[in-house]
PDB file of C-alpha atoms in Angstrom:
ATOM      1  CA  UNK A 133       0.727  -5.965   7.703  1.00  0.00           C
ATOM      2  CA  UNK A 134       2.526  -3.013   7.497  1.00  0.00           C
ATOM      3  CA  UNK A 135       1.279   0.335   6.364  1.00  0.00           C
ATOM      4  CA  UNK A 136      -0.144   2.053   2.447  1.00  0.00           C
ATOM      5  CA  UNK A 137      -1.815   5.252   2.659  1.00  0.00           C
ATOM      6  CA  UNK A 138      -2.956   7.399  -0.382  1.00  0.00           C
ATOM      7  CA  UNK A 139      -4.526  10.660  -0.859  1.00  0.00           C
ATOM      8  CA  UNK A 140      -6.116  11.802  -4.353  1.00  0.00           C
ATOM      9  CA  UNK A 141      -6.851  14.825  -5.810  1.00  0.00           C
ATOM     10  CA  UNK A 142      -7.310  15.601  -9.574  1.00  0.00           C
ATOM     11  CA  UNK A 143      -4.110  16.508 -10.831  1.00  0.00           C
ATOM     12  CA  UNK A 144      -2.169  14.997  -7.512  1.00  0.00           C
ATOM     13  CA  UNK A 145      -1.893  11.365  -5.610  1.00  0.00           C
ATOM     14  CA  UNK A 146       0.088  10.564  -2.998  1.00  0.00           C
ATOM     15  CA  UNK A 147       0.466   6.969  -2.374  1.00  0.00           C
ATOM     16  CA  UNK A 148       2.873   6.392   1.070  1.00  0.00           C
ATOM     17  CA  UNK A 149       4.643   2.898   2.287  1.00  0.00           C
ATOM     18  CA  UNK A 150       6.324   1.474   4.804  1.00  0.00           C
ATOM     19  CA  UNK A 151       9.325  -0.780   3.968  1.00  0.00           C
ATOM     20  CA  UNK A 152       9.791  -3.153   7.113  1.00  0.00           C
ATOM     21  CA  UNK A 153       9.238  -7.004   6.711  1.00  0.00           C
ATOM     22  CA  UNK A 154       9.710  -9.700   8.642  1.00  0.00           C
ATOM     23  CA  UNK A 155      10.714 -13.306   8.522  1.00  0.00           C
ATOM     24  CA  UNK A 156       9.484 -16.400  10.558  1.00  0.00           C
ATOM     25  CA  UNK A 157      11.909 -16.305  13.068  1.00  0.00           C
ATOM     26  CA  UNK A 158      11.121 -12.488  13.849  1.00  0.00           C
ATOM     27  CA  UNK A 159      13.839 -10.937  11.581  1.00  0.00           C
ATOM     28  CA  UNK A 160      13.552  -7.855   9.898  1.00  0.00           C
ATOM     29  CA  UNK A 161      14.615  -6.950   6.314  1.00  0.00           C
ATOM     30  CA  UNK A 162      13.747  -3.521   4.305  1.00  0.00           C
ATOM     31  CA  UNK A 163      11.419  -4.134   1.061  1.00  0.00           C
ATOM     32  CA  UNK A 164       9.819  -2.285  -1.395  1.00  0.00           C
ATOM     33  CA  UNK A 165       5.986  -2.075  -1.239  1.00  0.00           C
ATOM     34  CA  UNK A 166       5.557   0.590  -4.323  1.00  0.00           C
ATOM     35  CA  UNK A 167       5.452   0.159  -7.954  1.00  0.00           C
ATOM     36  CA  UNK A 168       5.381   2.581 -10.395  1.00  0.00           C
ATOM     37  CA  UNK A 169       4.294   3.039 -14.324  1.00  0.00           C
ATOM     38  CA  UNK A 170       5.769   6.154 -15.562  1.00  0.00           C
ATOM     39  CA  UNK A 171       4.306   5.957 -19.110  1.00  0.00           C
ATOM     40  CA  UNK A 172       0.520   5.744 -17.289  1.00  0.00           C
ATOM     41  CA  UNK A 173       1.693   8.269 -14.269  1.00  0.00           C
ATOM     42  CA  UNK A 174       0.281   5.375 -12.109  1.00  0.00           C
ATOM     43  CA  UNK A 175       1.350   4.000  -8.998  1.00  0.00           C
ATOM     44  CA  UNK A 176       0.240   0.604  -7.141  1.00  0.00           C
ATOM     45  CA  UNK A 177       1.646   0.151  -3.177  1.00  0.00           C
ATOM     46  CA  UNK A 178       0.601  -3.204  -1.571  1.00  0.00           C
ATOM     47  CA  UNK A 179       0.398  -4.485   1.641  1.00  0.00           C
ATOM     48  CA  UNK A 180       0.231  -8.371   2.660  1.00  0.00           C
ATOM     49  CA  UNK A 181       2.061 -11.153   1.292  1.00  0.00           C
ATOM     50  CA  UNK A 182       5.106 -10.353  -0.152  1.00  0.00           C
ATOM     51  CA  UNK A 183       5.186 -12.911  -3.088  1.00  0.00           C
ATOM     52  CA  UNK A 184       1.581 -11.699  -3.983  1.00  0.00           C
ATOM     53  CA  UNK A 185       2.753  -8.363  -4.951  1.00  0.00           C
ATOM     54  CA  UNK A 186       6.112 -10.163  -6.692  1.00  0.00           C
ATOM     55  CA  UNK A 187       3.988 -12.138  -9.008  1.00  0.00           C
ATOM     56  CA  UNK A 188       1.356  -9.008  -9.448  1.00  0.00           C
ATOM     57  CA  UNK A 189       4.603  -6.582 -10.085  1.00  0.00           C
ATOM     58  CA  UNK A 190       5.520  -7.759 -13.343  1.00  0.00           C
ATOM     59  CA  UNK A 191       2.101  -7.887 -15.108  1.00  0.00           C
ATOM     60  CA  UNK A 192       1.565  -4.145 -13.846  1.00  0.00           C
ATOM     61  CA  UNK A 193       4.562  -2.717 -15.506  1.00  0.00           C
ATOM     62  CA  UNK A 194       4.052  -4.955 -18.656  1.00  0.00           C
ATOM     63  CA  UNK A 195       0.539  -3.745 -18.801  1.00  0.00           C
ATOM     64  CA  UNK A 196      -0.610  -3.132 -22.454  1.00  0.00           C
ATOM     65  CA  UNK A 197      -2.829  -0.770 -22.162  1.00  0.00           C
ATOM     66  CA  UNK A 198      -4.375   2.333 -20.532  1.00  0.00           C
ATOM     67  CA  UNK A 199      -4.615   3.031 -16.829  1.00  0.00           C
ATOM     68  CA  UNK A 200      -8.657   2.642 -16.885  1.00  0.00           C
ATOM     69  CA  UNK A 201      -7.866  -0.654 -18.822  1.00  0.00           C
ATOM     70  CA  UNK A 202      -5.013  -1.965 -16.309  1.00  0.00           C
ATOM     71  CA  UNK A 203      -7.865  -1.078 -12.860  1.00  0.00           C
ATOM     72  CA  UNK A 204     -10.386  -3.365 -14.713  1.00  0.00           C
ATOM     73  CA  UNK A 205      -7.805  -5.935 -15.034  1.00  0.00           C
ATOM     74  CA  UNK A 206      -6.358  -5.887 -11.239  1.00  0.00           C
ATOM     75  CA  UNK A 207      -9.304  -8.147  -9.933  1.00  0.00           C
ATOM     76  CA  UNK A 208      -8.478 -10.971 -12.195  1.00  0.00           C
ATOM     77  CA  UNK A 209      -4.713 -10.244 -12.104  1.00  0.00           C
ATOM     78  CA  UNK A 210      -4.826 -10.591  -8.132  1.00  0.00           C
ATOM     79  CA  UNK A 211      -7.065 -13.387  -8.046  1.00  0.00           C
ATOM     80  CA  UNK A 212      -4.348 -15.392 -10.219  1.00  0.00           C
ATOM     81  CA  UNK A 213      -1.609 -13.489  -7.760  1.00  0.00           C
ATOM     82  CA  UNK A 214      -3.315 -15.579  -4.516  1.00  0.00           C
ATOM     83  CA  UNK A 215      -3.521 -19.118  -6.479  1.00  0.00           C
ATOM     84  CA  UNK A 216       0.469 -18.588  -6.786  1.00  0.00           C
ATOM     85  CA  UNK A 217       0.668 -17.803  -3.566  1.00  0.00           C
ATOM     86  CA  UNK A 218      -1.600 -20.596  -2.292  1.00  0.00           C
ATOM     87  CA  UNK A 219       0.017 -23.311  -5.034  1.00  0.00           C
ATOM     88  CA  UNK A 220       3.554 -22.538  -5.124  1.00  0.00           C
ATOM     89  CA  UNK A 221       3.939 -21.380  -0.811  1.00  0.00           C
ATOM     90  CA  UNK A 222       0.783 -22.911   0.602  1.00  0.00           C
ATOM     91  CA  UNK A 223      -0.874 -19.602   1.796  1.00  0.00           C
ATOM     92  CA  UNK A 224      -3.623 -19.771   3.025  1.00  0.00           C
ATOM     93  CA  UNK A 225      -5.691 -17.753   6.210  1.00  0.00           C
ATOM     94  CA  UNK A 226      -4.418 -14.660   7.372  1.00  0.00           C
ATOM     95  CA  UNK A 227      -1.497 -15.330   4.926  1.00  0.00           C
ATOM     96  CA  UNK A 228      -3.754 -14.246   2.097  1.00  0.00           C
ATOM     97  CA  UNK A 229      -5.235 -10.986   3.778  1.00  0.00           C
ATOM     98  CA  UNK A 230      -4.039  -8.163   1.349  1.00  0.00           C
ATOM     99  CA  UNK A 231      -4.500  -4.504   0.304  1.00  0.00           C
ATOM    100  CA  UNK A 232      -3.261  -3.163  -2.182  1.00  0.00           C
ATOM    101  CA  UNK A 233      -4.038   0.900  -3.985  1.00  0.00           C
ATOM    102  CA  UNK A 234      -3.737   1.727  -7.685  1.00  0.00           C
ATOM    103  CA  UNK A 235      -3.527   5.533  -8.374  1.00  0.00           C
ATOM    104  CA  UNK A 236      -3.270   7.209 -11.456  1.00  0.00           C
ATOM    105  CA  UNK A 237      -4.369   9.365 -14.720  1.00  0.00           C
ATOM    106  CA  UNK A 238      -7.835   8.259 -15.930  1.00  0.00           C
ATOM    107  CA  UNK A 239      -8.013   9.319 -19.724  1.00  0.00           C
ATOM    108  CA  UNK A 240     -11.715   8.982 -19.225  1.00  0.00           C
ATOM    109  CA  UNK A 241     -12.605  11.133 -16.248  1.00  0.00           C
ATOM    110  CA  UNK A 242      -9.625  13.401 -17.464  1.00  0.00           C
ATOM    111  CA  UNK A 243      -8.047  13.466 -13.703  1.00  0.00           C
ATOM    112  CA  UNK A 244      -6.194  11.447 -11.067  1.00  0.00           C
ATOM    113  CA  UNK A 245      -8.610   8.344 -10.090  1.00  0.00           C
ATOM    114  CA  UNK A 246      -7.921   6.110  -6.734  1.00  0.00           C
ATOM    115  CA  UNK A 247      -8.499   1.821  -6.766  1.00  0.00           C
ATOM    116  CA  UNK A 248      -8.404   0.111  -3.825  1.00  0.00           C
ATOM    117  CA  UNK A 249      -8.676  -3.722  -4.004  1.00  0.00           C
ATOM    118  CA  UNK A 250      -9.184  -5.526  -0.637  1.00  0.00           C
ATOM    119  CA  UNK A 251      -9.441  -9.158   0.495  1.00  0.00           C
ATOM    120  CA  UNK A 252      -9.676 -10.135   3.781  1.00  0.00           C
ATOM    121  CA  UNK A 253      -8.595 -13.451   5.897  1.00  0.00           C
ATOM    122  CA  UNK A 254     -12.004 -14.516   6.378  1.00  0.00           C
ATOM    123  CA  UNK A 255     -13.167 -14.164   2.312  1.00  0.00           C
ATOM    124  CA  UNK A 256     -12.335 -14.995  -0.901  1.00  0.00           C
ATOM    125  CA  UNK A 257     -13.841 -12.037  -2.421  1.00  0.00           C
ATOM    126  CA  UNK A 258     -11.955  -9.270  -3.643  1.00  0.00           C
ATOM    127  CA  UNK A 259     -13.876  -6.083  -2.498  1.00  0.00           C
ATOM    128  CA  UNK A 260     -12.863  -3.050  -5.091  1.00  0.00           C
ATOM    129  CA  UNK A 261     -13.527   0.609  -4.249  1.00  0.00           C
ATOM    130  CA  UNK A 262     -12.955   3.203  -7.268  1.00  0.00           C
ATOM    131  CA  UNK A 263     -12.653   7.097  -6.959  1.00  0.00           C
ATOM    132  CA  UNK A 264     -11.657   7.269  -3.205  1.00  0.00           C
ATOM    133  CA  UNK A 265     -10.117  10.469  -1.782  1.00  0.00           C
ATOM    134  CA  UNK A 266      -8.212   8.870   0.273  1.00  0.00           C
ATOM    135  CA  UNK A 267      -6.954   5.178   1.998  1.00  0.00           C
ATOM    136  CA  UNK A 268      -5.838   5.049   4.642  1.00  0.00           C
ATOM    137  CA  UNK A 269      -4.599   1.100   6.188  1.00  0.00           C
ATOM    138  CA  UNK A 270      -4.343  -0.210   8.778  1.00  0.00           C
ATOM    139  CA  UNK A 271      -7.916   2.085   9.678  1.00  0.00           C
ATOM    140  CA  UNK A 272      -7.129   4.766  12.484  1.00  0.00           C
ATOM    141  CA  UNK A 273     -10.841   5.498  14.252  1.00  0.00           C
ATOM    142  CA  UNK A 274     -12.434   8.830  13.148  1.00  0.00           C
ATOM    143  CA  UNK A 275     -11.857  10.713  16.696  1.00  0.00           C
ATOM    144  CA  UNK A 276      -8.229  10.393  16.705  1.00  0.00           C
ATOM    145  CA  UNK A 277      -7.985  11.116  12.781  1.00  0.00           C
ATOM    146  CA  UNK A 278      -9.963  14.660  13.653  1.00  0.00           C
ATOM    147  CA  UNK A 279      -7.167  15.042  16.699  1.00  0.00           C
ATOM    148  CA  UNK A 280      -4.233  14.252  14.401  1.00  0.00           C
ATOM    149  CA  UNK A 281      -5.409  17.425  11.974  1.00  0.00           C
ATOM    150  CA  UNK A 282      -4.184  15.421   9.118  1.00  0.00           C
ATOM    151  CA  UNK A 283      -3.534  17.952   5.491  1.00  0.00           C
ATOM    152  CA  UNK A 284      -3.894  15.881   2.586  1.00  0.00           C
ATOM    153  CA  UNK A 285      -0.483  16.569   1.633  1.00  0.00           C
ATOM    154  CA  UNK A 286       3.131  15.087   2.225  1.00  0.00           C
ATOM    155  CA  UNK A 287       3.689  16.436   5.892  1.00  0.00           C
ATOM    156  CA  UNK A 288       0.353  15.119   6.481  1.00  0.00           C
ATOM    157  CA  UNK A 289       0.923  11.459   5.416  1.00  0.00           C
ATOM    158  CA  UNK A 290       4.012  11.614   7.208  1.00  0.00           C
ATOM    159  CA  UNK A 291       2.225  12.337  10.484  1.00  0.00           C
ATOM    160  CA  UNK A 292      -0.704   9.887   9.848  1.00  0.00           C
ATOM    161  CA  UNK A 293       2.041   7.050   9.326  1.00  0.00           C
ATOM    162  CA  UNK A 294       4.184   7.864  12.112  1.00  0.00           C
ATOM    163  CA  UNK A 295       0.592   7.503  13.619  1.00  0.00           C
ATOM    164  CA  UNK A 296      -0.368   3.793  12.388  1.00  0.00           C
ATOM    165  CA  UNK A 297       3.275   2.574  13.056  1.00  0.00           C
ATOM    166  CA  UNK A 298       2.828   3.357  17.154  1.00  0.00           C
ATOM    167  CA  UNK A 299      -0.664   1.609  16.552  1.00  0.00           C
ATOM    168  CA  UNK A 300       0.602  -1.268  14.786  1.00  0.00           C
ATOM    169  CA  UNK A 301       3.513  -1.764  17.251  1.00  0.00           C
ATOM    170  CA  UNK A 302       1.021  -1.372  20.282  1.00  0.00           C
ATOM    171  CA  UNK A 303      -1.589  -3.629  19.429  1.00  0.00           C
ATOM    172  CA  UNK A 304       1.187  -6.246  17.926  1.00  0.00           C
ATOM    173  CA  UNK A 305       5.006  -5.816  18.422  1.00  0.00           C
ATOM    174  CA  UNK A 306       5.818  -8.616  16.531  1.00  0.00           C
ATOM    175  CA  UNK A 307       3.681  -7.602  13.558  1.00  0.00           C
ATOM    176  CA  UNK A 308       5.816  -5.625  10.463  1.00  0.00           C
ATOM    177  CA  UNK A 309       5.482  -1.348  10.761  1.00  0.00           C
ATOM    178  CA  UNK A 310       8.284   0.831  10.284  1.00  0.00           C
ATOM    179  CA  UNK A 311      11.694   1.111   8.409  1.00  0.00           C
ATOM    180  CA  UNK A 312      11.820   4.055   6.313  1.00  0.00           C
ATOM    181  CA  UNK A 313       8.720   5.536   4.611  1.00  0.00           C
ATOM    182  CA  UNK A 314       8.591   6.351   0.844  1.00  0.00           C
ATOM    183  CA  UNK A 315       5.839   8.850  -0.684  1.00  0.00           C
ATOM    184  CA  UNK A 316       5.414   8.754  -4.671  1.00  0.00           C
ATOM    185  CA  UNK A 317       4.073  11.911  -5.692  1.00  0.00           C
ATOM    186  CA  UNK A 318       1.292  11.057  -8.834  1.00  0.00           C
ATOM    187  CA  UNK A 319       0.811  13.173 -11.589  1.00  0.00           C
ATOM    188  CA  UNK A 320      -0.267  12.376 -15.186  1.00  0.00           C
ATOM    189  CA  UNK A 321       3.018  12.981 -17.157  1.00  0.00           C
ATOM    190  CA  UNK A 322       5.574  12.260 -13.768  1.00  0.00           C
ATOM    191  CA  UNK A 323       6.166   9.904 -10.660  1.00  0.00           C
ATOM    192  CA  UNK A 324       8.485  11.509  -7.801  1.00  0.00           C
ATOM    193  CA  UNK A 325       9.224   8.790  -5.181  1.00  0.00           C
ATOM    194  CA  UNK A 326      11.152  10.284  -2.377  1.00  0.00           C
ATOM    195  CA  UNK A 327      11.975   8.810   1.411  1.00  0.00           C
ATOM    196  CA  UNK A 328       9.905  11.142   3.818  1.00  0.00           C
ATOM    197  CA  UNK A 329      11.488   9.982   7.109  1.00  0.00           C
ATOM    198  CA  UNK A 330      12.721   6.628   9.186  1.00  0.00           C
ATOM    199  CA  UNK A 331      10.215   5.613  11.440  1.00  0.00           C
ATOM    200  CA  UNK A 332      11.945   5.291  15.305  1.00  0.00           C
ATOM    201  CA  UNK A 333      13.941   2.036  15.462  1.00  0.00           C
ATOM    202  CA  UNK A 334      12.097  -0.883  17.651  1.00  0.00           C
ATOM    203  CA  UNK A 335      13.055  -1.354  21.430  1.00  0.00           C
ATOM    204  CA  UNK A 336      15.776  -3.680  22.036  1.00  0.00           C
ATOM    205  CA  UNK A 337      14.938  -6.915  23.635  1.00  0.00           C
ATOM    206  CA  UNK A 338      16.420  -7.817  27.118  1.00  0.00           C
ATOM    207  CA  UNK A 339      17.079 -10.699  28.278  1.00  0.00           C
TER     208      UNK A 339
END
């Protein structure tokens, strides 16, 4: 399910993605995973189904409102996002697992505020958690977070991704990690999206 990491502070968030996906028969393609509304200096990166965040894209840049406003309506809007993706592809399952992080300016606490808006395979509720420092997905366990020495900062993020990627590709080769990683760079009045790195290409098969 690929990888979304964010780190907040309150003038700064850094929201990071991956951009590998792949198809049914084990092809691989390059996506985007990020979304971004200057005018709010939010950002929104997803990871799960990609025709979830294509239906969820558009309302979030035609949002008419504030950012507060648009993190009270992301329940709702992603609730209507998975009966697309159930009516119109038959998702259902793991299919429907998603994350997905909303950063941005907060007019009412007056700094950067984090969203993170979770459903998981085996539920139909969407769990929301507001004002993290960070998110981190897929999880890394706390021990080898501590030996990592992660900096909330760019070069940081870089080396926690690199990170997930080897874990992703250990515990599941054929699941989606990897491509090139993007980091968007929050504040309230600008978005800088920039490619940090490519992650190392997979092995080749043989045989």
């Amino acid at each position: 399910m690929s990888i979304l990491n964010a780190f907040v502070t309150p003038d700064l968030a850094l929201i990071g993605v991956d951009t590998e996906a792949r198809l049914p028969d084990g092809a691989t393609y390059q996506v985007c995973k990020l979304v971004t509304v200057p005018h709010l200096g939010a950002a929104a990166g997803f990871r799960g189904l990609d025709v979830l965040q294509m239906f969820a894209a558009s309302a979030i840049i035609s949002f008419k409102g504030d950012f507060d406003a648009l993190a009270e309506t992301m329940p709702g809007l992603l609730t209507e996002a998975e009966r697309f993706c159930r009516d119109q592809f038959g998702a259902s399952g793991d299919a429907l697992a998603f994350n997905v992080v909303l950063v941005g300016y907060s007019e009412s606490a007056g700094c950067m505020v984090g969203h993170a808006f979770d459903r998981t395979a085996d539920s139909e509720e969407i769990k929301i958690a507001s004002g993290l420092p960070n998110f981190i997905a897929p999880d890394v366990e706390a021990d080898q977070l501590r030996s990592l020495h992660i900096v909330a900062d760019k070069p940081g993020m870089s080396i926690l991704a690199r990170h997930q990627c080897q874990l992703i590709r250990d515990h599941d080769p054929g699941m989606a990690a990897g491509g090139r990683f993007f980091i968007a760079e929050v504040r309230r009045n600008s978005i800088h999206v920039e490619q940090a790195f490519e992650f190392p290409p997979r092995p080749e098969k043989v045989g």
